């Protein structure tokens, strides 16, 4: 089985990175939690470095300091597209907003950030020299991306028309599974009152080998456990926050990680 990726099809989640109010604390946290290594990459023009994290010699995620003192720490999800300009324009026509217009990211690719009609931000990625994560669906790597929204129907209509996604709805709990082509590509769920005053957002899941040991490590590294482990069909998940305030979801798979398939 292979967890290495050489190319992502249009519509697939391919990358995740974070903005941090304390980049050094964040780097120490994620390298300690996931056994990542990192390299600070100059971005030029006096801008702060962009940190590339690696797992098994492959890029797995990125991070950078927040660029606004009022900006909180958060994780961002990226979706591969063939033409950023065309997709950003289409997103706008479908009722979304262009939060950050298309731009070159050195020779790595082109990106844009959009806000969907329900208020959640997500980035579009047109690869050049950087395809996104070179390893997924294994311990320490991204394995799922999930939308929390106040309007599931509006979100399904928007992303379905924008990216050609199809959806499967669980009749028991209303959970929406996303399919891009023939493969599962993430999920959507309604924000419930129990979640508190949560704004619509895309969450990033990372696979862990042992949830109990990982949560212990989260606390040792200065993070917080926001939601204690809960059982779901694929295994056990928990929500944690890093020392700078960005949250991620940890997932221990009951049957082992799924290999990558295009």
PDB file of C-alpha atoms in Angstrom, residues 57-175:
ATOM      1  CA  UNK A  57      10.984  12.825   3.310  1.00  0.00           C
ATOM      2  CA  UNK A  58       7.778  14.217   1.770  1.00  0.00           C
ATOM      3  CA  UNK A  59       6.116  17.578   2.358  1.00  0.00           C
ATOM      4  CA  UNK A  60       3.079  17.087   4.572  1.00  0.00           C
ATOM      5  CA  UNK A  61       1.871  20.572   5.660  1.00  0.00           C
ATOM      6  CA  UNK A  62       2.943  24.197   5.967  1.00  0.00           C
ATOM      7  CA  UNK A  63       2.814  27.116   8.357  1.00  0.00           C
ATOM      8  CA  UNK A  64       3.551  30.805   8.666  1.00  0.00           C
ATOM      9  CA  UNK A  65       3.094  33.680  11.115  1.00  0.00           C
ATOM     10  CA  UNK A  66      -0.164  35.602  11.055  1.00  0.00           C
ATOM     11  CA  UNK A  67       0.148  38.790   8.981  1.00  0.00           C
ATOM     12  CA  UNK A  68      -2.336  40.836  11.022  1.00  0.00           C
ATOM     13  CA  UNK A  69      -2.019  41.409  14.807  1.00  0.00           C
ATOM     14  CA  UNK A  70      -5.784  40.917  15.143  1.00  0.00           C
ATOM     15  CA  UNK A  71      -5.783  37.619  13.249  1.00  0.00           C
ATOM     16  CA  UNK A  72      -6.199  34.447  15.337  1.00  0.00           C
ATOM     17  CA  UNK A  73      -4.293  31.250  14.621  1.00  0.00           C
ATOM     18  CA  UNK A  74      -6.074  28.847  12.275  1.00  0.00           C
ATOM     19  CA  UNK A  75      -5.637  26.004   9.784  1.00  0.00           C
ATOM     20  CA  UNK A  76      -6.538  26.341   6.109  1.00  0.00           C
ATOM     21  CA  UNK A  77      -7.460  23.627   3.564  1.00  0.00           C
ATOM     22  CA  UNK A  78      -6.484  23.691  -0.125  1.00  0.00           C
ATOM     23  CA  UNK A  79      -8.275  22.121  -3.102  1.00  0.00           C
ATOM     24  CA  UNK A  80      -6.423  21.374  -6.339  1.00  0.00           C
ATOM     25  CA  UNK A  81      -7.867  23.030  -9.466  1.00  0.00           C
ATOM     26  CA  UNK A  82      -6.667  23.267 -13.051  1.00  0.00           C
ATOM     27  CA  UNK A  83      -7.264  27.011 -13.424  1.00  0.00           C
ATOM     28  CA  UNK A  84      -7.360  29.250 -10.360  1.00  0.00           C
ATOM     29  CA  UNK A  85      -8.645  32.323 -12.179  1.00  0.00           C
ATOM     30  CA  UNK A  86     -11.550  30.473 -13.752  1.00  0.00           C
ATOM     31  CA  UNK A  87     -12.518  28.726 -10.520  1.00  0.00           C
ATOM     32  CA  UNK A  88     -12.330  31.884  -8.403  1.00  0.00           C
ATOM     33  CA  UNK A  89     -14.555  33.685 -10.914  1.00  0.00           C
ATOM     34  CA  UNK A  90     -16.983  30.759 -10.931  1.00  0.00           C
ATOM     35  CA  UNK A  91     -17.072  30.744  -7.117  1.00  0.00           C
ATOM     36  CA  UNK A  92     -18.062  34.402  -7.178  1.00  0.00           C
ATOM     37  CA  UNK A  93     -20.781  33.748  -9.766  1.00  0.00           C
ATOM     38  CA  UNK A  94     -22.175  31.002  -7.525  1.00  0.00           C
ATOM     39  CA  UNK A  95     -22.550  33.345  -4.563  1.00  0.00           C
ATOM     40  CA  UNK A  96     -19.149  33.009  -2.936  1.00  0.00           C
ATOM     41  CA  UNK A  97     -16.581  35.748  -2.372  1.00  0.00           C
ATOM     42  CA  UNK A  98     -12.966  36.063  -3.447  1.00  0.00           C
ATOM     43  CA  UNK A  99     -11.177  36.641  -0.148  1.00  0.00           C
ATOM     44  CA  UNK A 100      -7.705  36.662  -1.700  1.00  0.00           C
ATOM     45  CA  UNK A 101      -7.394  37.108  -5.488  1.00  0.00           C
ATOM     46  CA  UNK A 102      -5.323  34.667  -7.558  1.00  0.00           C
ATOM     47  CA  UNK A 103      -1.598  35.110  -7.001  1.00  0.00           C
ATOM     48  CA  UNK A 104       1.672  33.356  -7.758  1.00  0.00           C
ATOM     49  CA  UNK A 105       3.406  31.570  -4.890  1.00  0.00           C
ATOM     50  CA  UNK A 106       6.955  31.813  -6.212  1.00  0.00           C
ATOM     51  CA  UNK A 107       7.398  28.868  -8.614  1.00  0.00           C
ATOM     52  CA  UNK A 108       5.307  26.518  -6.449  1.00  0.00           C
ATOM     53  CA  UNK A 109       1.918  27.313  -7.965  1.00  0.00           C
ATOM     54  CA  UNK A 110      -0.962  29.778  -8.025  1.00  0.00           C
ATOM     55  CA  UNK A 111      -3.551  30.155  -5.320  1.00  0.00           C
ATOM     56  CA  UNK A 112      -6.677  32.037  -4.374  1.00  0.00           C
ATOM     57  CA  UNK A 113      -8.812  31.999  -1.247  1.00  0.00           C
ATOM     58  CA  UNK A 114     -12.585  32.049  -1.452  1.00  0.00           C
ATOM     59  CA  UNK A 115     -15.382  32.272   1.087  1.00  0.00           C
ATOM     60  CA  UNK A 116     -18.350  30.043   0.336  1.00  0.00           C
ATOM     61  CA  UNK A 117     -21.942  31.353   0.654  1.00  0.00           C
ATOM     62  CA  UNK A 118     -22.203  29.900   4.180  1.00  0.00           C
ATOM     63  CA  UNK A 119     -19.131  31.848   5.390  1.00  0.00           C
ATOM     64  CA  UNK A 120     -16.350  29.228   5.360  1.00  0.00           C
ATOM     65  CA  UNK A 121     -12.994  30.017   3.751  1.00  0.00           C
ATOM     66  CA  UNK A 122     -11.060  27.548   1.615  1.00  0.00           C
ATOM     67  CA  UNK A 123      -8.112  27.951  -0.749  1.00  0.00           C
ATOM     68  CA  UNK A 124      -7.772  26.856  -4.368  1.00  0.00           C
ATOM     69  CA  UNK A 125      -4.398  25.546  -5.542  1.00  0.00           C
ATOM     70  CA  UNK A 126      -3.100  25.339  -9.117  1.00  0.00           C
ATOM     71  CA  UNK A 127       0.181  23.423  -8.830  1.00  0.00           C
ATOM     72  CA  UNK A 128       3.426  24.145 -10.615  1.00  0.00           C
ATOM     73  CA  UNK A 129       6.449  22.741  -8.760  1.00  0.00           C
ATOM     74  CA  UNK A 130       4.502  21.909  -5.596  1.00  0.00           C
ATOM     75  CA  UNK A 131       1.619  19.431  -5.923  1.00  0.00           C
ATOM     76  CA  UNK A 132       0.634  19.687  -2.263  1.00  0.00           C
ATOM     77  CA  UNK A 133       1.150  17.012   0.374  1.00  0.00           C
ATOM     78  CA  UNK A 134       3.425  14.248  -0.881  1.00  0.00           C
ATOM     79  CA  UNK A 135       2.095  11.825   1.723  1.00  0.00           C
ATOM     80  CA  UNK A 136      -1.460  11.456   3.054  1.00  0.00           C
ATOM     81  CA  UNK A 137      -3.722   9.014   4.898  1.00  0.00           C
ATOM     82  CA  UNK A 138      -1.014   7.608   7.133  1.00  0.00           C
ATOM     83  CA  UNK A 139       0.115   8.315  10.695  1.00  0.00           C
ATOM     84  CA  UNK A 140       1.202  11.958  10.961  1.00  0.00           C
ATOM     85  CA  UNK A 141      -0.401  13.007   7.668  1.00  0.00           C
ATOM     86  CA  UNK A 142      -3.622  14.726   6.610  1.00  0.00           C
ATOM     87  CA  UNK A 143      -6.453  12.237   6.141  1.00  0.00           C
ATOM     88  CA  UNK A 144      -9.724  14.203   5.935  1.00  0.00           C
ATOM     89  CA  UNK A 145     -11.155  17.701   5.508  1.00  0.00           C
ATOM     90  CA  UNK A 146     -14.527  18.586   6.970  1.00  0.00           C
ATOM     91  CA  UNK A 147     -16.836  21.567   6.641  1.00  0.00           C
ATOM     92  CA  UNK A 148     -18.757  22.818   9.663  1.00  0.00           C
ATOM     93  CA  UNK A 149     -21.612  24.981   8.368  1.00  0.00           C
ATOM     94  CA  UNK A 150     -24.973  26.485   9.289  1.00  0.00           C
ATOM     95  CA  UNK A 151     -26.464  25.625   5.895  1.00  0.00           C
ATOM     96  CA  UNK A 152     -25.686  22.172   4.502  1.00  0.00           C
ATOM     97  CA  UNK A 153     -27.978  22.520   1.496  1.00  0.00           C
ATOM     98  CA  UNK A 154     -26.419  25.789   0.394  1.00  0.00           C
ATOM     99  CA  UNK A 155     -22.920  24.355   0.868  1.00  0.00           C
ATOM    100  CA  UNK A 156     -23.721  21.234  -1.149  1.00  0.00           C
ATOM    101  CA  UNK A 157     -25.178  23.284  -3.989  1.00  0.00           C
ATOM    102  CA  UNK A 158     -22.173  25.628  -4.082  1.00  0.00           C
ATOM    103  CA  UNK A 159     -19.402  23.032  -4.000  1.00  0.00           C
ATOM    104  CA  UNK A 160     -21.279  20.635  -6.231  1.00  0.00           C
ATOM    105  CA  UNK A 161     -21.580  23.246  -8.966  1.00  0.00           C
ATOM    106  CA  UNK A 162     -18.083  24.641  -8.404  1.00  0.00           C
ATOM    107  CA  UNK A 163     -16.094  21.411  -8.247  1.00  0.00           C
ATOM    108  CA  UNK A 164     -18.408  18.696  -9.506  1.00  0.00           C
ATOM    109  CA  UNK A 165     -18.525  17.027  -6.098  1.00  0.00           C
ATOM    110  CA  UNK A 166     -21.293  14.546  -5.352  1.00  0.00           C
ATOM    111  CA  UNK A 167     -22.587  13.702  -1.911  1.00  0.00           C
ATOM    112  CA  UNK A 168     -23.825  10.840   0.236  1.00  0.00           C
ATOM    113  CA  UNK A 169     -26.018  11.691   3.233  1.00  0.00           C
ATOM    114  CA  UNK A 170     -26.198   9.440   6.282  1.00  0.00           C
ATOM    115  CA  UNK A 171     -29.896   8.954   7.009  1.00  0.00           C
ATOM    116  CA  UNK A 172     -29.182   8.423  10.729  1.00  0.00           C
ATOM    117  CA  UNK A 173     -27.268  11.580  11.579  1.00  0.00           C
ATOM    118  CA  UNK A 174     -27.338  13.758   8.455  1.00  0.00           C
ATOM    119  CA  UNK A 175     -23.568  13.614   7.961  1.00  0.00           C
TER     120      UNK A 175
END
